[in-house]
Amino acid sequence: MSEINKTSAQNQALSFAQFKLSETINNNLDSLGYHSPTPIQAQAIPHVLAGKDVLAGAQTGTGKTAGFGIPLIQKLMDKPAREPRALNAIRSLILTPTRELAQQVFDHLVPLAQATGIKVVVAYGGTSMGVQTKNLRGGADILIATPGRLLDHQHVRNITLAECEYLVLDEADRMLDMGFMPDLNRILKRMPRNRQTLMFSATFEQRIKTLAHRIMMSPVEVQVSPENSTADTVKQMVYPVDKTRKHELLAYLIGSKNWRQVLVFTKTKQGSDALAKELKLDGIKAVSINGDKSQGARQKALDDFKTGQVRALIATDVAARGLDIQQLEQVVNFDLPYKAEDYIHRIGRTGRAGQVGLAVSLMSHEEQYLLEAIERLLDERLPQEWLAGFEPRPLSEIETDKPMKGRSRSSEKRRMKAKLKVHSGRGKKRG
């Protein structure tokens, strides 16, 4: 592979008319209220239409789905399927790391493909294989799938990728985080080498560029904002607090500031469930969403949150990936993320489309090093504020609360027995 070619954000189209799209697609764009392309659309669409491989840096909420969906539909319309073709052939494949993202991409593309004759199908785990099998009869122009369910359909020969002309990896960085590389390798082996490949990632880490060089041909790199940056429309605040009082502080903030809709991030699935229960005890309607929930339960939780029936949606990074929530005003890091890059993903869910958003982080003393990693990544110091009544205790007090290592009663008993050689002969044969 050659060096990745870079393009700047300066050559932005002012309207979709400059892309010379079909009348049908333009009508669909008008009916959907798409009047001018977003920065990622302005950069990516011309390169995709030109047949180039594209590595795009874009987070959820930037319009990236239409950035690859619009030109993909246009190219499928312009180039009829090869004849003869297998009845179960897939012409283009969009891979997503989560079920929620797969469904959201499907929901975005179906209206764009209206009246074009392009067949769009979605397949992911947690839902009926039978229904998906029926939908896949006769193949599909666009298949949106999670890696695991895609391999399931390949295994029972519901589909073939031998004639697939286009591959899109949406949120490629999260796909790697979730350990999908082995599945991705199996999928790539079953696809033609001369396909067009598009990769969309929130970050341009080295592993993403390494993957791009391995599976793409001279990709053009486009990026809508500087790496490791946060939106100017997001106000950030860190509240230092004792670990044991985080849930109290969160409940206080939601109540005192009258937050009607807040997305809260925790590090673990168990933590998300526990926090939702704590908030309910405080009279705050809350629900958790994580990988242990069924697809139906996750969708209901999201729907209840969007419609205002639930005030707090508690999520893990994996479960929240790809969630599309319009006009979200508050995001709370109940736990600071282990990976500094995830901080950018999290707070990028507020302050979209020019609206002002608030990103709050509740930081315990034990998480100080995580905050420092985030600040190094952002190259800025985040503002901190101690809230009256929730001031963190001095470090000296916290240290005295910790049991001294090796000084528990059981360890003292073991040490005394060893000194007195109690039971030292147990288990040995006597002469």
Coordinates of C-alpha atoms in Angstrom, one line a residue:
M1 CA 0.0 0.0 0.0
S2 CA 1.2 3.5 -0.7
E3 CA 1.2 6.4 1.7
I4 CA -2.2 7.6 2.8
N5 CA -3.1 10.7 0.8
K6 CA -4.5 13.6 2.9
T7 CA -7.1 16.1 1.9
S8 CA -8.1 19.2 3.7
A9 CA -11.4 20.5 4.9
Q10 CA -11.2 23.5 2.7
N11 CA -12.8 22.1 -0.4
Q12 CA -16.3 21.8 0.9
A13 CA -19.3 21.7 -1.4
L14 CA -22.0 24.2 -0.6
S15 CA -24.8 22.1 -1.8
F16 CA -25.6 18.5 -2.8
A17 CA -26.1 19.6 -6.4
Q18 CA -22.4 19.8 -6.9
F19 CA -22.2 16.0 -6.6
K20 CA -24.4 15.4 -9.6
L21 CA -26.6 12.9 -7.8
S22 CA -29.6 11.3 -9.4
E23 CA -32.9 13.1 -9.4
T24 CA -34.4 10.4 -7.1
I25 CA -31.6 10.8 -4.5
N26 CA -31.9 14.6 -4.6
N27 CA -35.7 14.3 -4.1
N28 CA -35.0 12.0 -1.1
L29 CA -32.5 14.5 0.3
D30 CA -35.0 17.3 0.0
S31 CA -37.8 15.4 1.7
L32 CA -35.4 14.5 4.5
G33 CA -34.4 18.1 5.0
Y34 CA -30.8 17.7 3.8
H35 CA -30.1 21.0 2.2
S36 CA -26.3 21.2 2.4
P37 CA -23.6 18.6 3.2
T38 CA -21.9 18.4 6.6
P39 CA -18.1 18.7 6.5
I40 CA -17.5 15.0 6.5
Q41 CA -20.1 14.6 3.7
A42 CA -18.5 17.4 1.7
Q43 CA -15.1 15.7 1.9
A44 CA -16.0 12.0 1.6
I45 CA -18.7 11.9 -1.0
P46 CA -16.6 13.1 -4.0
H47 CA -13.8 10.6 -3.2
V48 CA -16.3 7.7 -2.9
L49 CA -18.0 8.6 -6.1
A50 CA -14.6 8.7 -7.8
G51 CA -14.1 5.1 -6.7
K52 CA -11.3 5.7 -4.2
D53 CA -10.8 4.0 -0.9
V54 CA -11.4 6.4 1.9
L55 CA -10.2 6.5 5.5
A56 CA -12.4 9.0 7.3
G57 CA -12.1 10.5 10.8
A58 CA -15.6 11.2 12.1
Q59 CA -17.5 10.7 15.2
T60 CA -21.2 9.8 15.7
G61 CA -23.4 12.9 15.0
T62 CA -21.2 14.3 12.2
G63 CA -23.4 13.0 9.3
K64 CA -21.0 10.2 8.5
T65 CA -23.7 7.7 7.7
A66 CA -25.0 9.8 4.8
G67 CA -21.3 10.5 4.0
F68 CA -20.9 6.9 2.8
G69 CA -24.6 6.1 2.2
I70 CA -25.4 8.7 -0.4
P71 CA -22.5 7.9 -2.8
L72 CA -22.9 4.2 -2.2
I73 CA -26.5 4.3 -3.3
Q74 CA -25.6 6.4 -6.3
K75 CA -22.8 4.0 -7.4
L76 CA -25.1 1.0 -7.0
M77 CA -27.7 2.8 -9.2
D78 CA -25.1 3.7 -11.8
K79 CA -23.6 0.3 -12.1
P80 CA -26.0 -2.6 -12.6
A81 CA -25.3 -5.9 -10.9
R82 CA -23.0 -8.3 -12.7
E83 CA -24.8 -11.0 -14.8
P84 CA -25.0 -13.8 -14.2
R85 CA -25.0 -13.4 -10.4
A86 CA -25.6 -15.6 -7.5
L87 CA -29.2 -15.4 -6.1
N88 CA -27.8 -14.8 -2.6
A89 CA -25.1 -12.3 -3.6
I90 CA -24.4 -9.2 -1.5
R91 CA -23.3 -6.2 -3.6
S92 CA -22.1 -4.0 -0.7
L93 CA -21.5 -4.7 3.0
I94 CA -21.6 -2.3 5.9
L95 CA -20.1 -3.7 9.1
T96 CA -20.9 -2.1 12.5
P97 CA -19.6 -3.1 16.0
T98 CA -23.0 -3.1 17.7
R99 CA -26.6 -4.0 17.0
E100 CA -27.8 -0.5 17.9
L101 CA -25.5 1.1 15.3
A102 CA -26.5 -1.5 12.7
Q103 CA -30.2 -0.6 13.2
Q104 CA -29.5 3.1 13.1
V105 CA -27.5 2.9 9.9
F106 CA -30.4 0.9 8.4
D107 CA -32.9 3.5 9.6
H108 CA -30.8 6.3 7.9
L109 CA -30.2 4.5 4.6
V110 CA -33.7 3.2 3.9
P111 CA -35.2 6.8 3.4
L112 CA -32.2 7.7 1.3
A113 CA -32.7 4.7 -1.0
Q114 CA -36.5 5.3 -1.3
A115 CA -37.7 4.7 -4.9
T116 CA -34.2 3.9 -6.2
G117 CA -34.7 0.1 -6.5
I118 CA -31.8 -0.5 -4.1
K119 CA -32.6 -3.3 -1.6
V120 CA -31.3 -2.6 1.9
V121 CA -31.2 -5.3 4.6
V122 CA -30.0 -5.3 8.2
A123 CA -28.8 -8.4 10.2
Y124 CA -27.6 -8.6 13.8
G125 CA -27.7 -10.9 16.8
G126 CA -30.5 -10.9 19.4
T127 CA -33.2 -11.1 16.7
S128 CA -34.7 -13.8 14.6
M129 CA -32.5 -15.6 12.0
G130 CA -35.6 -16.7 10.3
V131 CA -36.9 -13.2 9.5
Q132 CA -33.4 -12.1 8.4
T133 CA -33.1 -15.2 6.2
K134 CA -36.4 -14.3 4.5
N135 CA -35.2 -10.7 4.0
L136 CA -32.0 -12.0 2.4
R137 CA -33.7 -14.2 -0.2
G138 CA -32.5 -12.9 -3.6
G139 CA -29.5 -11.2 -2.1
A140 CA -29.2 -7.5 -1.2
D141 CA -27.7 -4.4 -2.7
I142 CA -26.7 -3.2 0.8
L143 CA -26.4 -5.4 3.8
I144 CA -25.8 -3.8 7.2
A145 CA -24.5 -6.3 9.7
T146 CA -22.6 -7.0 12.8
P147 CA -19.6 -9.4 12.3
G148 CA -21.0 -12.3 14.3
R149 CA -24.4 -12.5 12.7
L150 CA -22.9 -12.0 9.2
L151 CA -20.7 -15.1 9.7
D152 CA -23.8 -17.0 10.9
H153 CA -25.6 -16.2 7.6
Q154 CA -22.5 -17.2 5.7
H155 CA -22.2 -20.5 7.5
V156 CA -25.7 -21.5 6.5
R157 CA -25.1 -20.1 3.0
N158 CA -27.8 -17.5 3.2
I159 CA -25.4 -15.1 1.5
T160 CA -22.2 -15.0 -0.5
L161 CA -19.7 -12.1 -0.5
A162 CA -17.9 -13.4 -3.6
E163 CA -19.4 -10.6 -5.7
C164 CA -19.3 -7.9 -3.1
E165 CA -18.1 -4.6 -4.7
Y166 CA -18.1 -2.3 -1.7
L167 CA -17.1 -2.7 2.0
V168 CA -17.7 -0.1 4.7
L169 CA -16.3 -0.4 8.2
D170 CA -18.3 1.9 10.4
E171 CA -16.6 2.8 13.8
A172 CA -13.6 0.7 13.0
D173 CA -11.8 1.7 16.2
R174 CA -14.6 0.3 18.3
M175 CA -14.6 -2.8 16.2
L176 CA -11.0 -3.4 17.1
D177 CA -11.7 -2.5 20.8
M178 CA -14.4 -5.2 20.9
G179 CA -12.1 -7.9 19.6
F180 CA -13.7 -8.3 16.1
M181 CA -10.4 -8.6 14.2
P182 CA -10.5 -12.4 13.9
D183 CA -14.1 -12.2 12.6
L184 CA -13.1 -9.4 10.2
N185 CA -10.2 -11.4 8.8
R186 CA -12.6 -14.3 8.1
I187 CA -15.0 -12.0 6.4
L188 CA -12.2 -10.3 4.3
K189 CA -11.0 -13.7 3.0
R190 CA -14.4 -14.2 1.4
M191 CA -14.5 -10.9 -0.4
P192 CA -12.9 -9.9 -3.7
R193 CA -9.6 -8.0 -3.5
N194 CA -10.7 -5.5 -6.1
R195 CA -13.5 -4.0 -4.0
Q196 CA -13.8 -0.4 -2.9
T197 CA -13.2 0.0 0.9
L198 CA -14.3 2.8 3.2
M199 CA -13.3 3.0 6.8
F200 CA -14.8 5.4 9.3
S201 CA -13.2 5.9 12.7
A202 CA -13.5 8.4 15.5
T203 CA -9.7 8.3 16.0
F204 CA -6.7 7.8 13.8
E205 CA -4.7 5.6 16.1
Q206 CA -1.7 3.8 14.7
R207 CA -3.6 0.5 14.7
I208 CA -6.3 2.0 12.5
K209 CA -3.7 3.2 10.0
T210 CA -2.0 -0.2 10.1
L211 CA -5.4 -1.9 9.3
A212 CA -6.0 0.7 6.6
H213 CA -2.7 0.0 4.9
R214 CA -3.4 -3.8 5.0
I215 CA -6.9 -3.9 3.6
M216 CA -7.2 -0.7 1.5
M217 CA -5.6 0.5 -1.8
S218 CA -4.0 3.9 -1.6
P219 CA -6.7 5.3 0.7
V220 CA -7.5 9.0 0.8
E221 CA -7.6 10.3 4.4
V222 CA -10.3 12.9 5.4
Q223 CA -10.9 14.3 8.8
V224 CA -13.5 16.9 9.9
S225 CA -11.7 18.1 13.1
P226 CA -8.3 17.9 14.6
E227 CA -7.5 14.6 16.2
N228 CA -8.1 14.4 20.0
S229 CA -10.2 17.5 20.1
T230 CA -13.5 18.3 21.7
A231 CA -16.3 20.6 20.3
D232 CA -16.2 24.3 21.3
T233 CA -19.9 24.0 22.1
V234 CA -19.3 21.5 25.0
K235 CA -18.7 23.0 28.4
Q236 CA -16.6 20.6 30.5
M237 CA -16.4 20.4 34.3
V238 CA -14.8 18.0 36.8
Y239 CA -16.2 17.6 40.3
P240 CA -13.7 15.9 42.7
V241 CA -15.7 13.7 45.1
D242 CA -15.2 10.6 47.3
K243 CA -15.8 7.4 45.4
T244 CA -18.5 6.3 48.0
R245 CA -20.5 9.5 47.4
K246 CA -20.6 9.7 43.7
H247 CA -24.2 8.4 43.4
E248 CA -25.3 11.0 45.9
L249 CA -23.6 13.8 44.0
L250 CA -25.1 12.6 40.7
A251 CA -28.6 12.5 42.2
Y252 CA -28.1 16.0 43.6
L253 CA -26.9 17.4 40.2
I254 CA -29.9 15.9 38.4
G255 CA -32.4 17.2 40.9
S256 CA -30.9 20.6 41.7
K257 CA -30.2 21.5 38.1
N258 CA -33.4 20.0 36.8
W259 CA -31.7 17.9 34.2
R260 CA -34.5 16.2 32.2
Q261 CA -32.3 14.0 30.0
V262 CA -28.8 12.9 31.0
L263 CA -26.6 10.1 29.6
V264 CA -24.3 8.6 32.3
F265 CA -21.3 6.5 31.6
T266 CA -19.9 3.8 33.8
K267 CA -17.0 1.4 33.3
T268 CA -18.7 -1.9 34.0
K269 CA -22.1 -3.5 33.2
Q270 CA -22.6 -4.3 36.9
G271 CA -21.8 -0.7 37.7
S272 CA -24.5 0.6 35.3
D273 CA -27.2 -1.7 36.8
A274 CA -26.2 -0.7 40.4
L275 CA -26.3 3.0 39.6
A276 CA -29.7 2.8 37.9
K277 CA -31.1 1.1 41.1
E278 CA -29.5 3.8 43.3
L279 CA -31.0 6.6 41.3
K280 CA -34.4 5.0 41.4
L281 CA -34.2 4.9 45.2
D282 CA -33.6 8.7 45.0
G283 CA -36.8 9.1 43.0
I284 CA -35.0 9.6 39.7
K285 CA -36.3 7.5 36.8
A286 CA -33.3 5.7 35.4
V287 CA -32.5 2.7 33.3
S288 CA -29.3 0.9 32.4
I289 CA -28.2 -0.3 29.0
N290 CA -25.4 -2.8 28.6
G291 CA -24.3 -6.0 26.8
D292 CA -26.2 -8.3 29.2
K293 CA -29.5 -6.8 28.2
S294 CA -31.6 -8.4 25.4
Q295 CA -32.0 -6.4 22.2
G296 CA -35.6 -5.7 23.1
A297 CA -34.8 -4.4 26.5
R298 CA -32.0 -2.2 25.2
Q299 CA -34.3 -0.7 22.5
K300 CA -37.1 -0.1 25.0
A301 CA -34.6 1.7 27.4
L302 CA -33.4 3.9 24.5
D303 CA -37.0 4.7 23.4
D304 CA -38.1 5.5 26.9
F305 CA -35.1 7.8 27.3
K306 CA -35.7 9.6 24.0
T307 CA -39.4 10.2 24.8
G308 CA -38.7 11.5 28.2
Q309 CA -40.1 8.7 30.2
V310 CA -36.7 8.1 31.7
R311 CA -34.4 11.0 32.9
A312 CA -31.1 9.1 33.2
L313 CA -29.7 6.5 30.8
I314 CA -26.8 4.6 32.4
A315 CA -24.6 3.0 29.8
T316 CA -21.2 1.4 29.3
D317 CA -19.0 2.6 26.5
V318 CA -19.7 -0.4 24.3
A319 CA -23.4 -0.3 24.8
A320 CA -23.6 3.4 24.1
R321 CA -21.4 3.3 20.9
G322 CA -23.5 4.5 18.0
L323 CA -26.4 5.7 20.0
D324 CA -28.0 8.6 18.1
I325 CA -29.8 10.9 20.6
Q326 CA -30.7 14.3 19.3
Q327 CA -30.4 17.5 21.4
L328 CA -28.7 15.7 24.3
E329 CA -27.7 18.5 26.7
Q330 CA -25.8 16.6 29.5
V331 CA -23.3 13.8 29.6
V332 CA -21.9 12.6 32.9
N333 CA -18.8 10.5 33.3
F334 CA -19.7 8.7 36.5
D335 CA -16.5 6.7 36.1
L336 CA -13.6 8.2 34.1
P337 CA -12.7 5.9 31.2
Y338 CA -9.6 3.8 31.2
K339 CA -8.8 4.9 27.7
A340 CA -8.5 8.7 27.3
E341 CA -9.8 8.5 23.8
D342 CA -13.1 7.2 25.1
Y343 CA -13.6 10.5 26.9
I344 CA -13.8 12.2 23.5
H345 CA -16.3 9.7 22.3
R346 CA -18.4 10.1 25.4
I347 CA -18.7 13.9 25.5
G348 CA -19.0 14.1 21.7
R349 CA -22.6 13.0 22.2
T350 CA -23.6 16.5 23.5
G351 CA -23.1 19.9 22.0
R352 CA -23.9 18.8 18.4
A353 CA -25.2 20.9 15.5
G354 CA -24.0 24.1 17.2
Q355 CA -26.0 23.5 20.3
V356 CA -24.4 24.0 23.7
G357 CA -23.8 20.9 25.8
L358 CA -22.4 20.1 29.2
A359 CA -20.0 17.3 30.0
V360 CA -19.5 16.5 33.7
S361 CA -17.0 14.2 35.2
L362 CA -17.2 12.9 38.8
M363 CA -13.6 12.1 39.8
S364 CA -12.5 10.2 42.9
H365 CA -8.9 10.4 44.2
E366 CA -8.2 7.0 42.7
E367 CA -9.0 8.4 39.2
Q368 CA -6.6 11.3 39.3
Y369 CA -4.2 9.5 36.9
L370 CA -7.1 8.9 34.4
L371 CA -7.9 12.6 34.4
E372 CA -4.2 13.4 33.8
A373 CA -4.2 11.1 30.8
I374 CA -7.2 12.8 29.4
E375 CA -5.7 16.2 29.9
R376 CA -2.5 15.1 28.1
L377 CA -4.5 13.8 25.2
L378 CA -6.5 17.1 24.9
D379 CA -3.4 19.2 25.7
E380 CA -5.5 21.3 28.1
R381 CA -6.4 21.5 31.8
L382 CA -10.0 20.8 32.6
P383 CA -11.8 23.1 35.0
Q384 CA -12.5 21.6 38.5
E385 CA -15.0 22.7 41.1
W386 CA -15.7 21.4 44.7
L387 CA -19.4 21.4 45.4
A388 CA -20.4 22.4 48.9
G389 CA -21.4 19.4 50.9
F390 CA -19.5 17.0 48.6
E391 CA -15.9 18.1 49.1
P392 CA -13.5 15.2 48.9
R393 CA -11.8 14.2 52.1
P394 CA -8.1 14.9 52.5
L395 CA -5.9 12.1 51.1
S396 CA -4.5 11.4 54.6
E397 CA -8.0 10.5 55.8
I398 CA -8.6 8.2 52.9
E399 CA -5.3 6.4 53.4
T400 CA -6.2 5.7 57.1
D401 CA -9.4 4.1 56.1
K402 CA -7.6 1.5 54.0
P403 CA -6.7 -1.7 55.8
M404 CA -3.0 -2.2 56.1
K405 CA -1.8 -4.8 53.6
G406 CA -1.3 -8.1 55.3
R407 CA -2.7 -6.9 58.7
S408 CA -6.1 -8.6 58.6
R409 CA -7.0 -11.0 61.5
S410 CA -6.7 -14.0 59.2
S411 CA -3.2 -13.0 58.1
E412 CA -2.2 -12.3 61.7
K413 CA -3.4 -15.8 62.6
R414 CA -1.4 -17.4 59.8
R415 CA 1.7 -15.5 60.8
M416 CA 1.4 -16.6 64.4
K417 CA 0.8 -20.3 63.4
A418 CA 3.8 -20.2 61.2
K419 CA 5.9 -18.8 64.1
L420 CA 4.7 -21.5 66.6
K421 CA 4.8 -24.2 63.9
V422 CA 1.1 -25.1 64.5
H423 CA -0.1 -27.8 62.1
S424 CA 3.4 -28.0 60.6
G425 CA 3.3 -31.8 60.7
R426 CA -0.2 -32.1 59.3
G427 CA -0.4 -34.3 56.1
K428 CA 3.1 -35.9 56.7
K429 CA 3.5 -39.6 57.3
R430 CA 4.8 -40.4 60.7
G431 CA 7.7 -42.8 61.1

